[in-house]
Amino acid sequence: MLLIGGTILAAGAGAAVAADCEINLRSADTHPAGYPTVEAVRWMGDQVKERSQGRICLEVFPASVLGEEKDTIEQTQFGVIDMVRASFGPFNNLVPETQIVSLPYIFRSPQHMYKVMDGAVGEQIAEGFAQHDLIVLGYYDGGARSFYNGQKPIKSIDDLKGMKFRVMQSDVFVDMMAAFGANATPMPYGEVYSAIQTGVIDGAENNPASYDTSGHFEVAKYYTLDEHLIMPEVLAISKVTWEKLAPEDQALLKTAGKESVGVMRDLWAKKIAESEQAVEKAGSEIIRGIDKTPFIAAMEPVYAKYVTTPEAKTMVDTIRSTE
Ligand code: GTR
């Protein structure tokens, strides 16, 4: 966001600036147009424009055009980009408060995750983000992440032994893979397709919508619904941008951001069903109904490593006792 002659303009060369807006906000997303996260922030943009009588414009830059997630997060911290929507994964090493809710099998269901993130735990994590110059506008749904690869159907935990999977750039997931008996290769999302295609890795893990829209199903046809991670995602605005806004504009963005959460979660359920159908039609084999008990049991060392402080233990207890 730039302030030029009393008008705040979007930062960056060549940014599309709507002439009639006083404030132009740019939001980054790794997903393409049509993906629920992109459409929810677009919805928010429409609301914000309408409610500000056209003073505030918010534009989503999808498909990683502003960079890979880790870079756009950093740029948002510095105020080069105003907003970012990303998984909790790439925040794990930066905002330690995000780690507990990123542990494998911590949530029983998406509804359990919503309840936790919409309560005191979500607020505590928002304070962690704020310490790193990111103001939380809402928590989105990152679905349930599962393994996929191009070699063989994974039906039990033993099938994972020795295989190489891409994970998000987070120590939690490197430890998770070791506990599963597999090898982790952390890398940006945009590099995964060719890494599988060229055999640098055997596969990756993600939710059905990402498996579909990234095209990863084309190079990794076996998708096992082990659902090891039910992940929250975040929509955050840069503190640098935030502090330049009038309190009434901050309130407007907060409200619209919060409302966009419901829009995203509604779109999500529909998208998951569509994606599962689409990849199966394209030849993917979805392995359903596996016994998750050994997968859950194998995560004990990961919990032992990350749930050490009294605060972490309290957070785990609060999550587990949330009905
Ligand atoms: C997706 C998530 C993205 C990104 C991606 C990844 O599910 O929505 O924000 O983190 O996974 O694996 O990098």
Short mmCIF file of N, CA and C in Angstrom, two decimals, residues 22-174:
data_model
loop_
_atom_site.label_atom_id
_atom_site.label_comp_id
_atom_site.label_asym_id
_atom_site.label_seq_id
_atom_site.Cartn_x
_atom_site.Cartn_y
_atom_site.Cartn_z
N GLU A 22 -9.87 5.10 -2.85
CA GLU A 22 -8.88 5.84 -2.06
C GLU A 22 -7.83 4.88 -1.52
N ILE A 23 -8.30 3.68 -1.18
CA ILE A 23 -7.39 2.68 -0.59
C ILE A 23 -7.44 1.42 -1.44
N ASN A 24 -6.29 0.98 -1.89
CA ASN A 24 -6.22 -0.26 -2.68
C ASN A 24 -5.42 -1.30 -1.91
N LEU A 25 -6.04 -2.42 -1.65
CA LEU A 25 -5.36 -3.49 -0.91
C LEU A 25 -5.12 -4.68 -1.83
N ARG A 26 -3.93 -5.25 -1.71
CA ARG A 26 -3.61 -6.44 -2.51
C ARG A 26 -3.51 -7.65 -1.59
N SER A 27 -4.14 -8.74 -1.98
CA SER A 27 -4.12 -9.95 -1.18
C SER A 27 -3.55 -11.11 -2.00
N ALA A 28 -2.61 -11.84 -1.41
CA ALA A 28 -1.93 -12.93 -2.13
C ALA A 28 -2.56 -14.28 -1.81
N ASP A 29 -2.63 -15.13 -2.82
CA ASP A 29 -3.08 -16.52 -2.62
C ASP A 29 -2.33 -17.42 -3.59
N THR A 30 -2.00 -18.60 -3.12
CA THR A 30 -1.29 -19.55 -3.98
C THR A 30 -2.25 -20.28 -4.92
N HIS A 31 -3.54 -20.30 -4.56
CA HIS A 31 -4.53 -21.06 -5.32
C HIS A 31 -5.08 -20.27 -6.52
N PRO A 32 -5.60 -21.01 -7.50
CA PRO A 32 -6.13 -20.34 -8.69
C PRO A 32 -7.53 -19.77 -8.47
N ALA A 33 -7.97 -18.95 -9.40
CA ALA A 33 -9.34 -18.43 -9.37
C ALA A 33 -10.30 -19.61 -9.31
N GLY A 34 -11.38 -19.45 -8.56
CA GLY A 34 -12.36 -20.52 -8.43
C GLY A 34 -12.15 -21.34 -7.17
N TYR A 35 -10.95 -21.32 -6.62
CA TYR A 35 -10.67 -22.06 -5.38
C TYR A 35 -11.39 -21.32 -4.23
N PRO A 36 -11.96 -22.06 -3.26
CA PRO A 36 -12.75 -21.41 -2.21
C PRO A 36 -12.06 -20.25 -1.48
N THR A 37 -10.77 -20.36 -1.23
CA THR A 37 -10.09 -19.27 -0.51
C THR A 37 -10.07 -18.00 -1.35
N VAL A 38 -9.78 -18.16 -2.63
CA VAL A 38 -9.71 -17.00 -3.54
C VAL A 38 -11.09 -16.36 -3.66
N GLU A 39 -12.10 -17.20 -3.82
CA GLU A 39 -13.46 -16.67 -4.00
C GLU A 39 -13.98 -16.01 -2.72
N ALA A 40 -13.59 -16.53 -1.56
CA ALA A 40 -14.05 -15.93 -0.31
C ALA A 40 -13.43 -14.54 -0.12
N VAL A 41 -12.16 -14.38 -0.48
CA VAL A 41 -11.54 -13.06 -0.33
C VAL A 41 -12.08 -12.10 -1.40
N ARG A 42 -12.42 -12.65 -2.56
CA ARG A 42 -13.07 -11.80 -3.58
C ARG A 42 -14.43 -11.31 -3.07
N TRP A 43 -15.16 -12.23 -2.44
CA TRP A 43 -16.45 -11.86 -1.84
C TRP A 43 -16.24 -10.74 -0.84
N MET A 44 -15.20 -10.92 -0.01
CA MET A 44 -14.89 -9.89 0.99
C MET A 44 -14.61 -8.55 0.31
N GLY A 45 -13.86 -8.61 -0.80
CA GLY A 45 -13.54 -7.39 -1.55
C GLY A 45 -14.80 -6.68 -2.02
N ASP A 46 -15.76 -7.43 -2.52
CA ASP A 46 -17.03 -6.83 -2.98
C ASP A 46 -17.75 -6.15 -1.82
N GLN A 47 -17.75 -6.84 -0.68
CA GLN A 47 -18.43 -6.29 0.50
C GLN A 47 -17.77 -5.01 0.97
N VAL A 48 -16.45 -5.05 1.02
CA VAL A 48 -15.69 -3.91 1.52
C VAL A 48 -15.91 -2.69 0.61
N LYS A 49 -15.93 -2.93 -0.67
CA LYS A 49 -16.13 -1.83 -1.62
C LYS A 49 -17.52 -1.22 -1.44
N GLU A 50 -18.49 -2.12 -1.33
CA GLU A 50 -19.86 -1.64 -1.19
C GLU A 50 -20.05 -0.90 0.14
N ARG A 51 -19.56 -1.48 1.21
CA ARG A 51 -19.78 -0.88 2.53
C ARG A 51 -18.97 0.40 2.74
N SER A 52 -17.91 0.59 1.94
CA SER A 52 -17.12 1.83 2.08
C SER A 52 -17.54 2.84 1.00
N GLN A 53 -18.63 2.58 0.35
CA GLN A 53 -19.11 3.42 -0.77
C GLN A 53 -18.01 3.62 -1.82
N GLY A 54 -17.33 2.54 -2.09
CA GLY A 54 -16.34 2.57 -3.17
C GLY A 54 -14.98 3.14 -2.78
N ARG A 55 -14.79 3.44 -1.51
CA ARG A 55 -13.49 4.02 -1.09
C ARG A 55 -12.39 2.98 -0.98
N ILE A 56 -12.79 1.75 -0.53
CA ILE A 56 -11.76 0.72 -0.31
C ILE A 56 -11.90 -0.39 -1.34
N CYS A 57 -10.82 -0.65 -2.06
CA CYS A 57 -10.79 -1.76 -3.02
C CYS A 57 -9.83 -2.83 -2.51
N LEU A 58 -10.24 -4.06 -2.69
CA LEU A 58 -9.41 -5.18 -2.25
C LEU A 58 -9.34 -6.16 -3.41
N GLU A 59 -8.13 -6.37 -3.90
CA GLU A 59 -7.97 -7.27 -5.05
C GLU A 59 -7.16 -8.50 -4.67
N VAL A 60 -7.65 -9.67 -5.12
CA VAL A 60 -6.92 -10.91 -4.85
C VAL A 60 -5.99 -11.19 -6.03
N PHE A 61 -4.76 -11.52 -5.73
CA PHE A 61 -3.79 -11.96 -6.75
C PHE A 61 -3.60 -13.45 -6.56
N PRO A 62 -4.29 -14.27 -7.38
CA PRO A 62 -4.27 -15.72 -7.16
C PRO A 62 -3.06 -16.41 -7.80
N ALA A 63 -3.04 -17.72 -7.72
CA ALA A 63 -2.09 -18.58 -8.45
C ALA A 63 -0.62 -18.20 -8.23
N SER A 64 -0.30 -17.77 -7.03
CA SER A 64 1.10 -17.44 -6.67
C SER A 64 1.71 -16.36 -7.54
N VAL A 65 0.92 -15.48 -8.18
CA VAL A 65 1.54 -14.45 -9.03
C VAL A 65 2.39 -13.49 -8.21
N LEU A 66 2.11 -13.38 -6.91
CA LEU A 66 2.95 -12.50 -6.07
C LEU A 66 4.07 -13.28 -5.38
N GLY A 67 4.17 -14.60 -5.67
CA GLY A 67 5.25 -15.40 -5.09
C GLY A 67 4.74 -16.61 -4.34
N GLU A 68 5.66 -17.47 -3.94
CA GLU A 68 5.31 -18.64 -3.14
C GLU A 68 4.95 -18.19 -1.72
N GLU A 69 4.24 -19.06 -1.01
CA GLU A 69 3.67 -18.66 0.28
C GLU A 69 4.66 -18.05 1.26
N LYS A 70 5.79 -18.69 1.44
CA LYS A 70 6.74 -18.18 2.44
C LYS A 70 7.17 -16.74 2.10
N ASP A 71 7.34 -16.48 0.81
CA ASP A 71 7.76 -15.14 0.38
C ASP A 71 6.64 -14.12 0.57
N THR A 72 5.41 -14.53 0.22
CA THR A 72 4.31 -13.57 0.35
C THR A 72 4.01 -13.29 1.82
N ILE A 73 4.25 -14.28 2.67
CA ILE A 73 4.06 -14.04 4.12
C ILE A 73 5.06 -12.98 4.58
N GLU A 74 6.30 -13.14 4.18
CA GLU A 74 7.34 -12.18 4.56
C GLU A 74 7.01 -10.78 4.03
N GLN A 75 6.57 -10.73 2.78
CA GLN A 75 6.24 -9.43 2.19
C GLN A 75 5.04 -8.79 2.88
N THR A 76 4.15 -9.61 3.38
CA THR A 76 3.00 -9.07 4.10
C THR A 76 3.47 -8.53 5.46
N GLN A 77 4.40 -9.23 6.09
CA GLN A 77 4.94 -8.71 7.36
C GLN A 77 5.53 -7.31 7.16
N PHE A 78 6.18 -7.12 6.01
CA PHE A 78 6.82 -5.83 5.74
C PHE A 78 5.88 -4.80 5.13
N GLY A 79 4.67 -5.21 4.79
CA GLY A 79 3.71 -4.27 4.21
C GLY A 79 3.88 -4.06 2.71
N VAL A 80 4.69 -4.87 2.07
CA VAL A 80 4.86 -4.77 0.61
C VAL A 80 3.58 -5.30 -0.05
N ILE A 81 3.07 -6.40 0.50
CA ILE A 81 1.75 -6.93 0.14
C ILE A 81 0.86 -6.64 1.35
N ASP A 82 -0.41 -6.32 1.12
CA ASP A 82 -1.27 -5.95 2.25
C ASP A 82 -1.83 -7.16 2.99
N MET A 83 -2.22 -8.19 2.22
CA MET A 83 -2.89 -9.32 2.86
C MET A 83 -2.38 -10.64 2.28
N VAL A 84 -2.50 -11.68 3.07
CA VAL A 84 -2.12 -13.00 2.59
C VAL A 84 -3.09 -14.04 3.16
N ARG A 85 -3.41 -15.02 2.31
CA ARG A 85 -4.20 -16.17 2.76
C ARG A 85 -3.28 -17.36 2.59
N ALA A 86 -3.02 -18.06 3.68
CA ALA A 86 -2.10 -19.21 3.60
C ALA A 86 -2.44 -20.24 4.66
N SER A 87 -1.94 -21.45 4.42
CA SER A 87 -2.06 -22.52 5.40
C SER A 87 -1.26 -22.16 6.65
N PHE A 88 -1.54 -22.81 7.77
CA PHE A 88 -0.73 -22.60 8.98
C PHE A 88 0.67 -23.17 8.81
N GLY A 89 0.82 -24.15 7.90
CA GLY A 89 2.11 -24.82 7.74
C GLY A 89 3.30 -23.87 7.63
N PRO A 90 3.30 -22.98 6.63
CA PRO A 90 4.47 -22.11 6.48
C PRO A 90 4.64 -21.09 7.61
N PHE A 91 3.70 -21.03 8.55
CA PHE A 91 3.86 -20.13 9.70
C PHE A 91 4.47 -20.85 10.91
N ASN A 92 4.49 -22.19 10.86
CA ASN A 92 4.88 -22.96 12.05
C ASN A 92 6.22 -22.54 12.65
N ASN A 93 7.20 -22.32 11.80
CA ASN A 93 8.53 -21.98 12.33
C ASN A 93 8.61 -20.51 12.78
N LEU A 94 7.70 -19.69 12.24
CA LEU A 94 7.72 -18.25 12.54
C LEU A 94 6.85 -17.91 13.76
N VAL A 95 5.65 -18.47 13.79
CA VAL A 95 4.68 -18.19 14.87
C VAL A 95 4.45 -19.50 15.64
N PRO A 96 5.22 -19.73 16.72
CA PRO A 96 5.14 -21.03 17.40
C PRO A 96 3.73 -21.36 17.89
N GLU A 97 2.91 -20.34 18.12
CA GLU A 97 1.53 -20.57 18.58
C GLU A 97 0.72 -21.38 17.56
N THR A 98 1.19 -21.45 16.30
CA THR A 98 0.43 -22.19 15.27
C THR A 98 0.75 -23.69 15.29
N GLN A 99 1.75 -24.08 16.09
CA GLN A 99 2.22 -25.47 16.00
C GLN A 99 1.24 -26.51 16.55
N ILE A 100 0.66 -26.21 17.69
CA ILE A 100 -0.21 -27.22 18.33
C ILE A 100 -1.39 -27.57 17.43
N VAL A 101 -2.01 -26.55 16.83
CA VAL A 101 -3.17 -26.84 15.97
C VAL A 101 -2.75 -27.41 14.61
N SER A 102 -1.43 -27.54 14.41
CA SER A 102 -0.93 -28.17 13.18
C SER A 102 -0.45 -29.59 13.44
N LEU A 103 -0.68 -30.09 14.64
CA LEU A 103 -0.24 -31.46 14.93
C LEU A 103 -1.16 -32.47 14.26
N PRO A 104 -0.58 -33.57 13.79
CA PRO A 104 -1.40 -34.59 13.12
C PRO A 104 -2.48 -35.14 14.06
N TYR A 105 -3.65 -35.29 13.53
CA TYR A 105 -4.80 -35.88 14.22
C TYR A 105 -5.20 -35.14 15.50
N ILE A 106 -4.88 -33.84 15.58
CA ILE A 106 -5.29 -33.07 16.77
C ILE A 106 -6.80 -32.80 16.74
N PHE A 107 -7.34 -32.61 15.52
CA PHE A 107 -8.79 -32.36 15.42
C PHE A 107 -9.52 -33.64 14.99
N ARG A 108 -10.70 -33.82 15.54
CA ARG A 108 -11.50 -35.01 15.21
C ARG A 108 -12.27 -34.83 13.90
N SER A 109 -12.57 -33.59 13.58
CA SER A 109 -13.38 -33.32 12.39
C SER A 109 -13.22 -31.84 12.03
N PRO A 110 -13.63 -31.44 10.83
CA PRO A 110 -13.59 -30.01 10.50
C PRO A 110 -14.42 -29.19 11.48
N GLN A 111 -15.57 -29.74 11.90
CA GLN A 111 -16.44 -29.00 12.82
C GLN A 111 -15.73 -28.77 14.16
N HIS A 112 -14.97 -29.76 14.60
CA HIS A 112 -14.18 -29.62 15.83
C HIS A 112 -13.16 -28.48 15.65
N MET A 113 -12.51 -28.47 14.50
CA MET A 113 -11.51 -27.42 14.22
C MET A 113 -12.17 -26.04 14.20
N TYR A 114 -13.33 -25.93 13.57
CA TYR A 114 -14.03 -24.63 13.51
C TYR A 114 -14.31 -24.12 14.93
N LYS A 115 -14.82 -25.03 15.75
CA LYS A 115 -15.20 -24.67 17.11
C LYS A 115 -13.98 -24.15 17.89
N VAL A 116 -12.86 -24.85 17.75
CA VAL A 116 -11.65 -24.46 18.47
C VAL A 116 -11.11 -23.13 17.94
N MET A 117 -11.04 -23.00 16.63
CA MET A 117 -10.44 -21.79 16.04
C MET A 117 -11.33 -20.56 16.25
N ASP A 118 -12.62 -20.77 16.39
CA ASP A 118 -13.54 -19.65 16.61
C ASP A 118 -13.61 -19.26 18.09
N GLY A 119 -12.88 -19.94 18.94
CA GLY A 119 -12.92 -19.66 20.39
C GLY A 119 -11.61 -19.09 20.91
N ALA A 120 -11.35 -19.34 22.20
CA ALA A 120 -10.20 -18.75 22.90
C ALA A 120 -8.86 -19.17 22.29
N VAL A 121 -8.78 -20.40 21.78
CA VAL A 121 -7.52 -20.86 21.18
C VAL A 121 -7.20 -20.01 19.94
N GLY A 122 -8.22 -19.75 19.14
CA GLY A 122 -8.03 -18.91 17.96
C GLY A 122 -7.53 -17.52 18.34
N GLU A 123 -8.07 -16.98 19.43
CA GLU A 123 -7.65 -15.64 19.87
C GLU A 123 -6.20 -15.64 20.34
N GLN A 124 -5.84 -16.70 21.06
CA GLN A 124 -4.46 -16.82 21.56
C GLN A 124 -3.48 -16.89 20.37
N ILE A 125 -3.87 -17.64 19.35
CA ILE A 125 -3.00 -17.77 18.18
C ILE A 125 -2.92 -16.43 17.44
N ALA A 126 -4.03 -15.69 17.41
CA ALA A 126 -4.04 -14.38 16.75
C ALA A 126 -3.04 -13.44 17.43
N GLU A 127 -2.90 -13.55 18.74
CA GLU A 127 -1.90 -12.73 19.45
C GLU A 127 -0.49 -13.09 19.00
N GLY A 128 -0.29 -14.38 18.76
CA GLY A 128 1.02 -14.83 18.25
C GLY A 128 1.30 -14.24 16.88
N PHE A 129 0.31 -14.24 16.00
CA PHE A 129 0.48 -13.64 14.67
C PHE A 129 0.80 -12.13 14.81
N ALA A 130 0.09 -11.46 15.72
CA ALA A 130 0.26 -10.00 15.87
C ALA A 130 1.70 -9.66 16.27
N GLN A 131 2.30 -10.55 17.05
CA GLN A 131 3.71 -10.31 17.44
C GLN A 131 4.65 -10.36 16.24
N HIS A 132 4.15 -10.90 15.15
CA HIS A 132 4.96 -10.95 13.92
C HIS A 132 4.35 -10.07 12.83
N ASP A 133 3.68 -9.02 13.28
CA ASP A 133 3.17 -7.97 12.38
C ASP A 133 2.08 -8.44 11.43
N LEU A 134 1.32 -9.43 11.85
CA LEU A 134 0.21 -9.93 11.02
C LEU A 134 -1.07 -9.91 11.85
N ILE A 135 -2.09 -9.23 11.34
CA ILE A 135 -3.36 -9.13 12.05
C ILE A 135 -4.34 -10.14 11.43
N VAL A 136 -4.84 -11.03 12.24
CA VAL A 136 -5.75 -12.08 11.75
C VAL A 136 -7.12 -11.49 11.42
N LEU A 137 -7.58 -11.78 10.20
CA LEU A 137 -8.94 -11.36 9.81
C LEU A 137 -9.91 -12.54 9.84
N GLY A 138 -9.37 -13.74 9.76
CA GLY A 138 -10.24 -14.92 9.83
C GLY A 138 -9.46 -16.20 9.67
N TYR A 139 -10.06 -17.28 10.17
CA TYR A 139 -9.47 -18.60 10.00
C TYR A 139 -10.31 -19.39 9.00
N TYR A 140 -9.65 -19.83 7.95
CA TYR A 140 -10.32 -20.61 6.91
C TYR A 140 -10.10 -22.10 7.14
N ASP A 141 -10.66 -22.90 6.25
CA ASP A 141 -10.55 -24.36 6.36
C ASP A 141 -9.53 -24.88 5.36
N GLY A 142 -8.55 -25.60 5.85
CA GLY A 142 -7.55 -26.19 4.96
C GLY A 142 -7.83 -27.65 4.67
N GLY A 143 -9.01 -28.10 5.06
CA GLY A 143 -9.40 -29.48 4.77
C GLY A 143 -8.58 -30.49 5.53
N ALA A 144 -8.72 -31.74 5.13
CA ALA A 144 -7.93 -32.82 5.73
C ALA A 144 -6.88 -33.23 4.72
N ARG A 145 -5.63 -33.19 5.13
CA ARG A 145 -4.54 -33.55 4.22
C ARG A 145 -4.25 -35.04 4.29
N SER A 146 -4.01 -35.64 3.12
CA SER A 146 -3.75 -37.07 3.01
C SER A 146 -2.61 -37.30 2.02
N PHE A 147 -2.07 -38.52 2.06
CA PHE A 147 -0.92 -38.84 1.19
C PHE A 147 -1.32 -39.22 -0.23
N TYR A 148 -0.50 -38.79 -1.20
CA TYR A 148 -0.66 -39.28 -2.57
C TYR A 148 0.71 -39.52 -3.19
N ASN A 149 0.74 -40.49 -4.09
CA ASN A 149 2.02 -40.81 -4.74
C ASN A 149 1.73 -41.51 -6.07
N GLY A 150 2.78 -41.67 -6.86
CA GLY A 150 2.60 -42.27 -8.18
C GLY A 150 3.02 -43.73 -8.26
N GLN A 151 3.45 -44.31 -7.12
CA GLN A 151 4.01 -45.67 -7.15
C GLN A 151 3.01 -46.78 -6.83
N LYS A 152 2.30 -46.60 -5.71
CA LYS A 152 1.48 -47.72 -5.21
C LYS A 152 0.38 -47.21 -4.27
N PRO A 153 -0.69 -47.95 -4.17
CA PRO A 153 -1.73 -47.55 -3.20
C PRO A 153 -1.22 -47.76 -1.77
N ILE A 154 -1.32 -46.75 -0.95
CA ILE A 154 -0.91 -46.89 0.46
C ILE A 154 -2.14 -47.29 1.27
N LYS A 155 -2.06 -48.47 1.85
CA LYS A 155 -3.21 -48.99 2.58
C LYS A 155 -2.94 -49.12 4.07
N SER A 156 -1.65 -49.14 4.43
CA SER A 156 -1.30 -49.24 5.84
C SER A 156 -0.07 -48.39 6.08
N ILE A 157 0.23 -48.15 7.34
CA ILE A 157 1.38 -47.30 7.68
C ILE A 157 2.68 -47.90 7.16
N ASP A 158 2.75 -49.23 7.10
CA ASP A 158 3.98 -49.89 6.61
C ASP A 158 4.27 -49.53 5.16
N ASP A 159 3.24 -49.26 4.40
CA ASP A 159 3.45 -48.89 2.99
C ASP A 159 4.22 -47.57 2.83
N LEU A 160 4.24 -46.76 3.90
CA LEU A 160 4.92 -45.46 3.80
C LEU A 160 6.44 -45.59 3.99
N LYS A 161 6.87 -46.69 4.56
CA LYS A 161 8.28 -46.90 4.93
C LYS A 161 9.23 -46.57 3.78
N GLY A 162 10.16 -45.66 4.09
CA GLY A 162 11.23 -45.34 3.13
C GLY A 162 10.81 -44.45 1.97
N MET A 163 9.53 -44.14 1.86
CA MET A 163 9.11 -43.30 0.74
C MET A 163 9.44 -41.82 1.02
N LYS A 164 9.51 -41.05 -0.07
CA LYS A 164 9.91 -39.66 0.06
C LYS A 164 8.74 -38.75 -0.30
N PHE A 165 8.31 -37.94 0.65
CA PHE A 165 7.15 -37.07 0.43
C PHE A 165 7.51 -35.61 0.63
N ARG A 166 6.96 -34.78 -0.24
CA ARG A 166 7.10 -33.34 -0.01
C ARG A 166 6.21 -32.94 1.16
N VAL A 167 6.73 -32.06 2.01
CA VAL A 167 5.91 -31.46 3.06
C VAL A 167 6.07 -29.94 2.96
N MET A 168 5.16 -29.22 3.60
CA MET A 168 5.31 -27.76 3.68
C MET A 168 6.57 -27.45 4.49
N GLN A 169 7.06 -26.22 4.33
CA GLN A 169 8.33 -25.87 4.98
C GLN A 169 8.10 -25.61 6.48
N SER A 170 8.00 -26.69 7.23
CA SER A 170 7.71 -26.62 8.67
C SER A 170 8.37 -27.82 9.35
N ASP A 171 9.03 -27.55 10.47
CA ASP A 171 9.70 -28.63 11.20
C ASP A 171 8.70 -29.67 11.72
N VAL A 172 7.50 -29.21 12.04
CA VAL A 172 6.47 -30.14 12.56
C VAL A 172 6.25 -31.27 11.56
N PHE A 173 6.21 -30.92 10.28
CA PHE A 173 5.89 -31.94 9.26
C PHE A 173 7.10 -32.81 8.91
N VAL A 174 8.29 -32.27 9.10
CA VAL A 174 9.49 -33.09 8.91
C VAL A 174 9.49 -34.17 10.01
#
